[in-house]
Amino acid sequence: MAVISAPPTHSKLRHTRSRSHFFSAPTAAWRSTIKMVKTSAGGAGGIPAFKEGQLERPRWVGKTLLSHFVGALISFKPLYSLMKVGARQVLISTAERSNIPWREMTKEILESEVYKEMESIENPSLVYPDYYLNPFHAYDEGNLSWLAAAEAEAATMSMVRRAIPYASSLDEANKIVRGNWLEVIQQHHKKYSGNSAIRDILDIGCSVGVSTRFLAERFPSAQITALDLSPYFLAVAQYKEKQNFSRSKPIRWIHGKGESTGLPSHSFDLVSIAYVFHECPAQAIINILKETFRILRPGGTLAVTDNSPKSEILQGLSPVLFTLMKSTEPFLDEYYLLDLDHAMREVGFENVSSLLTDPRHRTVTATVPIL
């Protein structure tokens, strides 16, 4: 694997860098993908049924003998270091086999002027939750690094390709993964919102803005706010948005916590949380659900998409793959053991519905009761 040079630290943020042309090239492909996603499913019958496994959750989760064995392997530091390298290699090799230029994408971001966005994005008074300071995804600094931010979009593309390995292209895979997710959101809101329009959307855990841009294209008349704990990810998201998109309603990027957003009560019609909860301990998930319930309007929709404990694919992962995955996801067991549907109902949501929207991921939707 080629070595990527270390990204600059905060002390180098003001250094002048040549403008990267990376973000201009994929724009046509991106818009083509969006067009495909917008027409991917035409109603309830348009979303195929994906096969669930025989178990409630994988055997490598919880207090099983297999889970204890995997935990023991991960706790052995020299082996853990090797696992992190292995997990990273799996992601990169999957990407590059699928014609996703991981190294090139990363290099172009790191050599761009993205660093100038940090000053306008970062909230210096924000206190990070303890869980967020853990290593994630084979990065010792977790999500708080330029390298993690630079690689995030390529990693997301790789995740989509792994979810739909039979797809002929990334566009086709996105048509299934993103298209079904968006269709479920739209159907749920239409059915349970009391005919209220989606005027304001909050994307919690927006990362570098991939899910945010899909939401913006599906709901073009809505005002979209995107929130994340990583100022590095947000800087990349804001930079890419400035380079590629001109919207009548620009996306608002916020460096903040999903557990306590500071946003006004009853101010959103839709809150989306995409691929976030598997990185959170159970109590953080519950706190985010409570905050989401507070900021949604009556009839508002919550949509959570993430790994499905009932996925036949995830239940059948090889020992090597699930061990590598658990080595980079410190709270994976807590996520899989939490009854998310029940937790939503306990917070006060109604009309809770869970659907496998691709072979690996579920979308769980719920409504704030109409007064």
mmCIF file of C-alpha atoms in Angstrom:
data_model
loop_
_atom_site.group_PDB
_atom_site.id
_atom_site.type_symbol
_atom_site.label_atom_id
_atom_site.label_comp_id
_atom_site.label_asym_id
_atom_site.label_seq_id
_atom_site.Cartn_x
_atom_site.Cartn_y
_atom_site.Cartn_z
ATOM 1 C CA MET A 1 0.000 0.000 0.000
ATOM 2 C CA ALA A 2 1.370 3.406 -0.885
ATOM 3 C CA VAL A 3 2.052 5.566 2.104
ATOM 4 C CA ILE A 4 0.036 8.769 2.373
ATOM 5 C CA SER A 5 1.989 11.592 3.933
ATOM 6 C CA ALA A 6 0.789 12.883 7.266
ATOM 7 C CA PRO A 7 -1.830 15.639 7.027
ATOM 8 C CA PRO A 8 -1.148 19.090 8.476
ATOM 9 C CA THR A 9 -1.894 19.882 12.091
ATOM 10 C CA HIS A 10 -3.848 22.932 13.281
ATOM 11 C CA SER A 11 -0.631 24.944 13.268
ATOM 12 C CA LYS A 12 -0.513 24.612 9.480
ATOM 13 C CA LEU A 13 -4.070 25.637 8.754
ATOM 14 C CA ARG A 14 -3.103 29.091 7.518
ATOM 15 C CA HIS A 15 -0.491 27.882 5.056
ATOM 16 C CA THR A 16 -1.279 28.708 1.436
ATOM 17 C CA ARG A 17 -2.025 25.676 -0.740
ATOM 18 C CA SER A 18 -2.728 25.370 -4.445
ATOM 19 C CA ARG A 19 -6.385 24.831 -5.272
ATOM 20 C CA SER A 20 -7.286 21.231 -5.982
ATOM 21 C CA HIS A 21 -9.266 20.379 -9.098
ATOM 22 C CA PHE A 22 -10.455 17.090 -7.628
ATOM 23 C CA PHE A 23 -13.933 18.236 -6.737
ATOM 24 C CA SER A 24 -14.796 19.631 -10.149
ATOM 25 C CA ALA A 25 -14.273 16.352 -11.995
ATOM 26 C CA PRO A 26 -16.798 14.092 -10.206
ATOM 27 C CA THR A 27 -19.636 16.628 -10.308
ATOM 28 C CA ALA A 28 -21.275 15.192 -13.431
ATOM 29 C CA ALA A 29 -20.995 11.656 -12.052
ATOM 30 C CA TRP A 30 -22.414 12.803 -8.733
ATOM 31 C CA ARG A 31 -25.411 14.437 -10.375
ATOM 32 C CA SER A 32 -25.931 11.320 -12.499
ATOM 33 C CA THR A 33 -25.990 9.243 -9.315
ATOM 34 C CA ILE A 34 -28.495 11.634 -7.723
ATOM 35 C CA LYS A 35 -30.743 11.393 -10.787
ATOM 36 C CA MET A 36 -30.717 7.603 -10.597
ATOM 37 C CA VAL A 37 -31.485 7.643 -6.871
ATOM 38 C CA LYS A 38 -34.408 10.013 -7.282
ATOM 39 C CA THR A 39 -36.116 7.523 -9.620
ATOM 40 C CA SER A 40 -35.096 4.311 -7.902
ATOM 41 C CA ALA A 41 -38.373 3.267 -6.309
ATOM 42 C CA GLY A 42 -41.902 4.160 -7.135
ATOM 43 C CA GLY A 43 -43.864 3.250 -4.044
ATOM 44 C CA ALA A 44 -44.074 0.490 -1.451
ATOM 45 C CA GLY A 45 -43.894 -2.148 -4.129
ATOM 46 C CA GLY A 46 -40.747 -0.549 -5.511
ATOM 47 C CA ILE A 47 -38.641 -1.501 -2.477
ATOM 48 C CA PRO A 48 -37.548 -5.139 -2.719
ATOM 49 C CA ALA A 49 -37.603 -7.470 0.267
ATOM 50 C CA PHE A 50 -34.107 -8.387 1.452
ATOM 51 C CA LYS A 51 -33.522 -11.618 3.316
ATOM 52 C CA GLU A 52 -33.151 -11.577 7.086
ATOM 53 C CA GLY A 53 -31.062 -14.107 8.978
ATOM 54 C CA GLN A 54 -32.386 -16.714 11.413
ATOM 55 C CA LEU A 55 -31.090 -14.860 14.488
ATOM 56 C CA GLU A 56 -32.023 -11.634 16.233
ATOM 57 C CA ARG A 57 -28.372 -10.569 16.025
ATOM 58 C CA PRO A 58 -25.023 -12.087 14.984
ATOM 59 C CA ARG A 59 -23.399 -14.731 17.201
ATOM 60 C CA TRP A 60 -20.273 -12.586 17.481
ATOM 61 C CA VAL A 61 -22.207 -10.011 19.543
ATOM 62 C CA GLY A 62 -22.827 -9.922 23.287
ATOM 63 C CA LYS A 63 -21.839 -12.522 25.883
ATOM 64 C CA THR A 64 -21.442 -15.503 23.601
ATOM 65 C CA LEU A 65 -18.265 -17.611 23.650
ATOM 66 C CA LEU A 66 -17.433 -16.367 20.166
ATOM 67 C CA SER A 67 -17.825 -12.744 21.231
ATOM 68 C CA HIS A 68 -15.601 -13.271 24.292
ATOM 69 C CA PHE A 69 -12.939 -14.893 22.111
ATOM 70 C CA VAL A 70 -12.991 -11.977 19.647
ATOM 71 C CA GLY A 71 -12.810 -9.538 22.553
ATOM 72 C CA ALA A 72 -9.759 -11.323 23.930
ATOM 73 C CA LEU A 73 -8.035 -11.099 20.550
ATOM 74 C CA ILE A 74 -8.769 -7.382 20.264
ATOM 75 C CA SER A 75 -7.518 -6.685 23.804
ATOM 76 C CA PHE A 76 -4.059 -8.062 22.890
ATOM 77 C CA LYS A 77 -2.391 -4.807 21.802
ATOM 78 C CA PRO A 78 0.147 -6.129 19.257
ATOM 79 C CA LEU A 79 -2.559 -8.154 17.528
ATOM 80 C CA TYR A 80 -5.002 -5.243 17.741
ATOM 81 C CA SER A 81 -2.527 -3.039 15.864
ATOM 82 C CA LEU A 82 -2.290 -5.622 13.096
ATOM 83 C CA MET A 83 -6.086 -5.896 12.961
ATOM 84 C CA LYS A 84 -6.444 -2.153 12.442
ATOM 85 C CA VAL A 85 -4.057 -2.316 9.498
ATOM 86 C CA GLY A 86 -5.963 -5.304 8.119
ATOM 87 C CA ALA A 87 -9.342 -3.583 8.450
ATOM 88 C CA ARG A 88 -8.009 -0.542 6.646
ATOM 89 C CA GLN A 89 -6.609 -2.720 3.866
ATOM 90 C CA VAL A 90 -10.009 -4.382 3.378
ATOM 91 C CA LEU A 91 -11.668 -0.991 2.866
ATOM 92 C CA ILE A 92 -9.010 0.331 0.501
ATOM 93 C CA SER A 93 -8.765 -2.852 -1.572
ATOM 94 C CA THR A 94 -12.563 -3.057 -1.864
ATOM 95 C CA ALA A 95 -12.642 0.541 -3.056
ATOM 96 C CA GLU A 96 -9.902 0.203 -5.614
ATOM 97 C CA ARG A 97 -11.248 -3.090 -6.981
ATOM 98 C CA SER A 98 -14.454 -1.161 -7.599
ATOM 99 C CA ASN A 99 -12.642 1.654 -9.413
ATOM 100 C CA ILE A 100 -12.907 4.026 -6.460
ATOM 101 C CA PRO A 101 -9.573 5.908 -6.494
ATOM 102 C CA TRP A 102 -9.109 5.959 -2.706
ATOM 103 C CA ARG A 103 -5.505 7.178 -2.629
ATOM 104 C CA GLU A 104 -6.040 9.762 -5.351
ATOM 105 C CA MET A 105 -9.164 11.146 -3.691
ATOM 106 C CA THR A 106 -7.378 11.387 -0.361
ATOM 107 C CA LYS A 107 -4.320 13.092 -1.831
ATOM 108 C CA GLU A 108 -6.382 15.657 -3.695
ATOM 109 C CA ILE A 109 -8.311 16.627 -0.562
ATOM 110 C CA LEU A 110 -5.184 16.916 1.559
ATOM 111 C CA GLU A 111 -3.561 19.131 -1.084
ATOM 112 C CA SER A 112 -6.589 21.406 -1.482
ATOM 113 C CA GLU A 113 -7.567 24.587 0.352
ATOM 114 C CA VAL A 114 -9.970 22.693 2.611
ATOM 115 C CA TYR A 115 -8.025 23.797 5.712
ATOM 116 C CA LYS A 116 -9.296 27.364 5.320
ATOM 117 C CA GLU A 117 -12.801 26.162 6.198
ATOM 118 C CA MET A 118 -11.848 25.143 9.724
ATOM 119 C CA GLU A 119 -11.995 28.610 11.252
ATOM 120 C CA SER A 120 -15.599 29.186 10.182
ATOM 121 C CA ILE A 121 -16.692 25.667 11.158
ATOM 122 C CA GLU A 122 -15.076 24.747 14.461
ATOM 123 C CA ASN A 123 -16.784 25.506 17.769
ATOM 124 C CA PRO A 124 -13.782 25.872 20.115
ATOM 125 C CA SER A 125 -15.977 25.707 23.220
ATOM 126 C CA LEU A 126 -17.458 22.308 22.350
ATOM 127 C CA VAL A 127 -16.587 19.580 24.867
ATOM 128 C CA TYR A 128 -16.340 16.198 23.168
ATOM 129 C CA PRO A 129 -18.123 13.234 24.774
ATOM 130 C CA ASP A 130 -15.665 10.678 26.158
ATOM 131 C CA TYR A 131 -16.842 7.987 23.742
ATOM 132 C CA TYR A 132 -15.958 10.174 20.756
ATOM 133 C CA LEU A 133 -12.304 10.292 21.763
ATOM 134 C CA ASN A 134 -11.885 6.563 21.134
ATOM 135 C CA PRO A 135 -10.053 5.265 18.052
ATOM 136 C CA PHE A 136 -12.506 4.586 15.218
ATOM 137 C CA HIS A 137 -12.035 2.981 11.823
ATOM 138 C CA ALA A 138 -8.312 2.294 12.357
ATOM 139 C CA TYR A 139 -7.544 5.968 13.075
ATOM 140 C CA ASP A 140 -5.905 6.545 16.456
ATOM 141 C CA GLU A 141 -7.502 10.022 16.602
ATOM 142 C CA GLY A 142 -10.869 8.628 15.582
ATOM 143 C CA ASN A 143 -12.809 11.145 13.526
ATOM 144 C CA LEU A 144 -10.733 14.066 14.766
ATOM 145 C CA SER A 145 -8.100 14.101 12.034
ATOM 146 C CA TRP A 146 -7.595 15.407 8.518
ATOM 147 C CA LEU A 147 -6.738 11.943 7.226
ATOM 148 C CA ALA A 148 -10.030 10.485 8.460
ATOM 149 C CA ALA A 149 -11.902 13.392 6.868
ATOM 150 C CA ALA A 150 -9.978 13.114 3.607
ATOM 151 C CA GLU A 151 -10.743 9.403 3.305
ATOM 152 C CA ALA A 152 -14.369 9.541 4.461
ATOM 153 C CA GLU A 153 -16.068 9.821 1.077
ATOM 154 C CA ALA A 154 -14.006 7.031 -0.468
ATOM 155 C CA ALA A 155 -14.794 4.884 2.586
ATOM 156 C CA THR A 156 -18.502 5.646 2.176
ATOM 157 C CA MET A 157 -18.365 4.653 -1.482
ATOM 158 C CA SER A 158 -16.622 1.434 -0.491
ATOM 159 C CA MET A 159 -19.315 0.714 2.103
ATOM 160 C CA VAL A 160 -22.029 1.088 -0.538
ATOM 161 C CA ARG A 161 -20.189 -1.227 -2.932
ATOM 162 C CA ARG A 162 -19.746 -3.848 -0.193
ATOM 163 C CA ALA A 163 -23.477 -3.636 0.567
ATOM 164 C CA ILE A 164 -24.377 -4.349 -3.068
ATOM 165 C CA PRO A 165 -21.521 -6.492 -4.432
ATOM 166 C CA TYR A 166 -23.568 -7.604 -7.436
ATOM 167 C CA ALA A 167 -24.082 -4.036 -8.675
ATOM 168 C CA SER A 168 -22.350 -3.238 -11.954
ATOM 169 C CA SER A 169 -21.295 0.222 -10.763
ATOM 170 C CA LEU A 170 -21.276 2.570 -7.795
ATOM 171 C CA ASP A 171 -24.237 4.389 -9.344
ATOM 172 C CA GLU A 172 -26.260 1.195 -9.381
ATOM 173 C CA ALA A 173 -25.300 0.398 -5.785
ATOM 174 C CA ASN A 174 -26.306 3.896 -4.667
ATOM 175 C CA LYS A 175 -29.581 3.505 -6.501
ATOM 176 C CA ILE A 176 -30.409 0.663 -4.115
ATOM 177 C CA VAL A 177 -28.802 1.813 -0.856
ATOM 178 C CA ARG A 178 -29.655 5.516 -1.028
ATOM 179 C CA GLY A 179 -32.762 5.201 -3.158
ATOM 180 C CA ASN A 180 -34.540 2.754 -0.845
ATOM 181 C CA TRP A 181 -33.549 4.784 2.229
ATOM 182 C CA LEU A 182 -34.972 7.992 0.759
ATOM 183 C CA GLU A 183 -38.117 6.250 -0.476
ATOM 184 C CA VAL A 184 -38.851 4.808 2.970
ATOM 185 C CA ILE A 185 -38.456 8.272 4.513
ATOM 186 C CA GLN A 186 -40.796 9.831 1.982
ATOM 187 C CA GLN A 187 -43.416 7.112 2.320
ATOM 188 C CA HIS A 188 -43.374 7.204 6.124
ATOM 189 C CA HIS A 189 -43.724 10.982 6.297
ATOM 190 C CA LYS A 190 -46.546 10.987 3.757
ATOM 191 C CA LYS A 191 -48.430 8.321 5.721
ATOM 192 C CA TYR A 192 -48.055 9.627 9.277
ATOM 193 C CA SER A 193 -47.265 13.358 9.248
ATOM 194 C CA GLY A 194 -50.799 14.623 8.893
ATOM 195 C CA ASN A 195 -50.030 16.017 5.430
ATOM 196 C CA SER A 196 -47.321 18.362 6.727
ATOM 197 C CA ALA A 197 -44.598 19.274 4.252
ATOM 198 C CA ILE A 198 -40.900 18.634 4.833
ATOM 199 C CA ARG A 199 -39.665 22.203 5.154
ATOM 200 C CA ASP A 200 -36.735 21.796 7.550
ATOM 201 C CA ILE A 201 -34.336 18.827 7.734
ATOM 202 C CA LEU A 202 -31.569 18.063 10.209
ATOM 203 C CA ASP A 203 -28.876 15.533 9.283
ATOM 204 C CA ILE A 204 -27.214 14.385 12.535
ATOM 205 C CA GLY A 205 -23.756 12.868 12.143
ATOM 206 C CA CYS A 206 -23.472 14.207 8.598
ATOM 207 C CA SER A 207 -19.744 13.355 8.226
ATOM 208 C CA VAL A 208 -18.441 14.943 4.998
ATOM 209 C CA GLY A 209 -21.958 15.585 3.739
ATOM 210 C CA VAL A 210 -22.676 12.571 1.524
ATOM 211 C CA SER A 211 -26.044 11.776 3.096
ATOM 212 C CA THR A 212 -26.756 15.512 3.369
ATOM 213 C CA ARG A 213 -26.405 16.028 -0.366
ATOM 214 C CA PHE A 214 -28.711 13.114 -1.128
ATOM 215 C CA LEU A 215 -31.312 14.644 1.188
ATOM 216 C CA ALA A 216 -30.885 18.062 -0.455
ATOM 217 C CA GLU A 217 -31.500 16.606 -3.900
ATOM 218 C CA ARG A 218 -34.533 14.558 -2.832
ATOM 219 C CA PHE A 219 -36.090 17.490 -0.920
ATOM 220 C CA PRO A 220 -34.941 20.557 -2.910
ATOM 221 C CA SER A 221 -37.401 22.982 -1.306
ATOM 222 C CA ALA A 222 -36.326 22.152 2.247
ATOM 223 C CA GLN A 223 -33.843 24.071 4.361
ATOM 224 C CA ILE A 224 -31.173 21.590 5.439
ATOM 225 C CA THR A 225 -28.985 21.768 8.533
ATOM 226 C CA ALA A 226 -26.133 19.285 8.928
ATOM 227 C CA LEU A 227 -24.489 18.594 12.284
ATOM 228 C CA ASP A 228 -21.381 16.628 13.185
ATOM 229 C CA LEU A 229 -18.898 16.313 16.056
ATOM 230 C CA SER A 230 -15.856 16.416 13.775
ATOM 231 C CA PRO A 231 -14.818 19.885 12.545
ATOM 232 C CA TYR A 232 -12.486 18.133 10.103
ATOM 233 C CA PHE A 233 -15.367 16.299 8.446
ATOM 234 C CA LEU A 234 -17.452 19.472 8.381
ATOM 235 C CA ALA A 235 -14.613 21.457 6.829
ATOM 236 C CA VAL A 236 -14.432 18.913 3.998
ATOM 237 C CA ALA A 237 -18.229 18.965 3.622
ATOM 238 C CA GLN A 238 -18.379 22.760 3.425
ATOM 239 C CA TYR A 239 -15.444 22.957 1.024
ATOM 240 C CA LYS A 240 -16.957 20.396 -1.343
ATOM 241 C CA GLU A 241 -20.318 22.142 -1.240
ATOM 242 C CA LYS A 242 -18.715 25.469 -2.151
ATOM 243 C CA GLN A 243 -16.785 23.905 -5.027
ATOM 244 C CA ASN A 244 -19.584 21.944 -6.632
ATOM 245 C CA PHE A 245 -23.048 23.171 -5.760
ATOM 246 C CA SER A 246 -25.131 26.307 -6.052
ATOM 247 C CA ARG A 247 -28.349 25.955 -4.095
ATOM 248 C CA SER A 248 -31.217 28.375 -3.597
ATOM 249 C CA LYS A 249 -31.139 27.257 0.053
ATOM 250 C CA PRO A 250 -27.505 26.638 1.069
ATOM 251 C CA ILE A 251 -26.833 23.849 3.557
ATOM 252 C CA ARG A 252 -26.045 25.073 7.068
ATOM 253 C CA TRP A 253 -23.131 23.175 8.696
ATOM 254 C CA ILE A 254 -22.930 23.002 12.505
ATOM 255 C CA HIS A 255 -20.136 21.670 14.718
ATOM 256 C CA GLY A 256 -22.133 20.225 17.589
ATOM 257 C CA LYS A 257 -23.384 17.223 19.562
ATOM 258 C CA GLY A 258 -26.376 15.132 18.609
ATOM 259 C CA GLU A 259 -27.179 14.669 22.307
ATOM 260 C CA SER A 260 -27.525 18.424 22.877
ATOM 261 C CA THR A 261 -27.739 20.305 19.594
ATOM 262 C CA GLY A 262 -28.697 23.685 21.053
ATOM 263 C CA LEU A 263 -31.287 24.002 18.281
ATOM 264 C CA PRO A 264 -34.822 25.272 19.010
ATOM 265 C CA SER A 265 -37.566 22.859 20.020
ATOM 266 C CA HIS A 266 -40.102 21.836 17.362
ATOM 267 C CA SER A 267 -37.990 23.279 14.535
ATOM 268 C CA PHE A 268 -37.629 20.332 12.105
ATOM 269 C CA ASP A 269 -39.951 18.144 10.046
ATOM 270 C CA LEU A 270 -37.356 15.437 9.386
ATOM 271 C CA VAL A 271 -34.283 14.323 11.307
ATOM 272 C CA SER A 272 -32.026 11.850 9.536
ATOM 273 C CA ILE A 273 -29.298 9.847 11.293
ATOM 274 C CA ALA A 274 -27.342 7.794 8.757
ATOM 275 C CA TYR A 275 -24.660 5.257 9.748
ATOM 276 C CA VAL A 276 -24.036 6.918 13.114
ATOM 277 C CA PHE A 277 -25.522 4.783 15.881
ATOM 278 C CA HIS A 278 -23.177 1.812 15.430
ATOM 279 C CA GLU A 279 -20.393 4.189 16.553
ATOM 280 C CA CYS A 280 -22.209 5.197 19.756
ATOM 281 C CA PRO A 281 -22.662 3.592 23.172
ATOM 282 C CA ALA A 282 -26.255 2.752 24.050
ATOM 283 C CA GLN A 283 -26.735 5.691 26.421
ATOM 284 C CA ALA A 284 -25.560 8.153 23.762
ATOM 285 C CA ILE A 285 -28.074 6.655 21.309
ATOM 286 C CA ILE A 286 -30.899 7.115 23.818
ATOM 287 C CA ASN A 287 -29.813 10.699 24.533
ATOM 288 C CA ILE A 288 -29.761 11.483 20.811
ATOM 289 C CA LEU A 289 -33.254 10.016 20.448
ATOM 290 C CA LYS A 290 -34.489 12.253 23.272
ATOM 291 C CA GLU A 291 -32.933 15.314 21.664
ATOM 292 C CA THR A 292 -34.420 14.377 18.307
ATOM 293 C CA PHE A 293 -37.868 14.050 19.859
ATOM 294 C CA ARG A 294 -37.467 17.557 21.325
ATOM 295 C CA ILE A 295 -36.467 19.307 18.111
ATOM 296 C CA LEU A 296 -38.971 17.607 15.776
ATOM 297 C CA ARG A 297 -42.341 19.221 15.166
ATOM 298 C CA PRO A 298 -45.543 17.264 15.891
ATOM 299 C CA GLY A 299 -45.946 14.858 12.983
ATOM 300 C CA GLY A 300 -42.228 15.077 12.281
ATOM 301 C CA THR A 301 -40.297 12.037 11.088
ATOM 302 C CA LEU A 302 -37.145 10.462 12.494
ATOM 303 C CA ALA A 303 -35.222 8.224 10.093
ATOM 304 C CA VAL A 304 -32.301 6.096 11.265
ATOM 305 C CA THR A 305 -30.381 3.979 8.776
ATOM 306 C CA ASP A 306 -27.544 1.725 9.924
ATOM 307 C CA ASN A 307 -26.316 -1.859 10.128
ATOM 308 C CA SER A 308 -29.123 -4.345 10.669
ATOM 309 C CA PRO A 309 -28.630 -6.942 13.422
ATOM 310 C CA LYS A 310 -30.988 -9.204 11.442
ATOM 311 C CA SER A 311 -29.032 -8.969 8.185
ATOM 312 C CA GLU A 312 -28.282 -12.448 6.899
ATOM 313 C CA ILE A 313 -25.071 -11.110 5.355
ATOM 314 C CA LEU A 314 -23.796 -9.643 8.637
ATOM 315 C CA GLN A 315 -24.810 -12.728 10.611
ATOM 316 C CA GLY A 316 -22.841 -14.860 8.177
ATOM 317 C CA LEU A 317 -19.627 -12.828 8.047
ATOM 318 C CA SER A 318 -16.440 -14.872 8.176
ATOM 319 C CA PRO A 319 -14.537 -14.858 11.511
ATOM 320 C CA VAL A 320 -11.756 -12.804 9.948
ATOM 321 C CA LEU A 321 -14.114 -10.095 8.701
ATOM 322 C CA PHE A 322 -16.214 -9.698 11.839
ATOM 323 C CA THR A 323 -13.077 -9.677 13.998
ATOM 324 C CA LEU A 324 -11.572 -6.935 11.838
ATOM 325 C CA MET A 325 -14.834 -4.994 11.958
ATOM 326 C CA LYS A 326 -15.121 -5.192 15.747
ATOM 327 C CA SER A 327 -11.501 -4.061 16.102
ATOM 328 C CA THR A 328 -12.390 -0.699 14.521
ATOM 329 C CA GLU A 329 -15.858 -0.207 16.075
ATOM 330 C CA PRO A 330 -15.540 0.011 19.885
ATOM 331 C CA PHE A 331 -19.303 0.218 20.569
ATOM 332 C CA LEU A 332 -20.559 -2.284 18.030
ATOM 333 C CA ASP A 333 -21.834 -4.735 20.662
ATOM 334 C CA GLU A 334 -23.821 -2.027 22.449
ATOM 335 C CA TYR A 335 -25.466 -1.021 19.190
ATOM 336 C CA TYR A 336 -26.430 -4.565 18.215
ATOM 337 C CA LEU A 337 -27.734 -5.379 21.703
ATOM 338 C CA LEU A 338 -29.944 -2.286 21.924
ATOM 339 C CA ASP A 339 -33.587 -2.751 20.915
ATOM 340 C CA LEU A 340 -33.771 0.426 18.847
ATOM 341 C CA ASP A 341 -37.483 0.170 18.060
ATOM 342 C CA HIS A 342 -38.276 -0.173 21.777
ATOM 343 C CA ALA A 343 -35.946 2.698 22.677
ATOM 344 C CA MET A 344 -37.750 4.972 20.220
ATOM 345 C CA ARG A 345 -41.128 4.084 21.696
ATOM 346 C CA GLU A 346 -39.826 4.656 25.231
ATOM 347 C CA VAL A 347 -38.755 8.172 24.248
ATOM 348 C CA GLY A 348 -42.261 8.888 22.940
ATOM 349 C CA PHE A 349 -42.146 8.154 19.216
ATOM 350 C CA GLU A 350 -45.020 6.319 17.562
ATOM 351 C CA ASN A 351 -45.500 4.513 14.245
ATOM 352 C CA VAL A 352 -42.066 2.920 14.644
ATOM 353 C CA SER A 353 -41.246 0.807 11.600
ATOM 354 C CA SER A 354 -38.071 -1.067 10.670
ATOM 355 C CA LEU A 355 -37.278 -2.289 7.155
ATOM 356 C CA LEU A 356 -34.216 -3.941 5.643
ATOM 357 C CA THR A 357 -33.540 -1.472 2.818
ATOM 358 C CA ASP A 358 -30.496 -3.299 1.451
ATOM 359 C CA PRO A 359 -28.824 -6.611 2.357
ATOM 360 C CA ARG A 360 -26.816 -5.080 5.223
ATOM 361 C CA HIS A 361 -28.741 -2.034 6.444
ATOM 362 C CA ARG A 362 -32.113 -1.249 7.971
ATOM 363 C CA THR A 363 -34.011 2.012 7.962
ATOM 364 C CA VAL A 364 -36.047 2.655 11.102
ATOM 365 C CA THR A 365 -38.652 5.405 10.870
ATOM 366 C CA ALA A 366 -40.838 6.930 13.574
ATOM 367 C CA THR A 367 -43.156 9.878 14.167
ATOM 368 C CA VAL A 368 -43.572 12.504 16.864
ATOM 369 C CA PRO A 369 -47.260 12.332 17.903
ATOM 370 C CA ILE A 370 -49.509 14.967 16.383
ATOM 371 C CA LEU A 371 -51.030 17.114 19.117
#
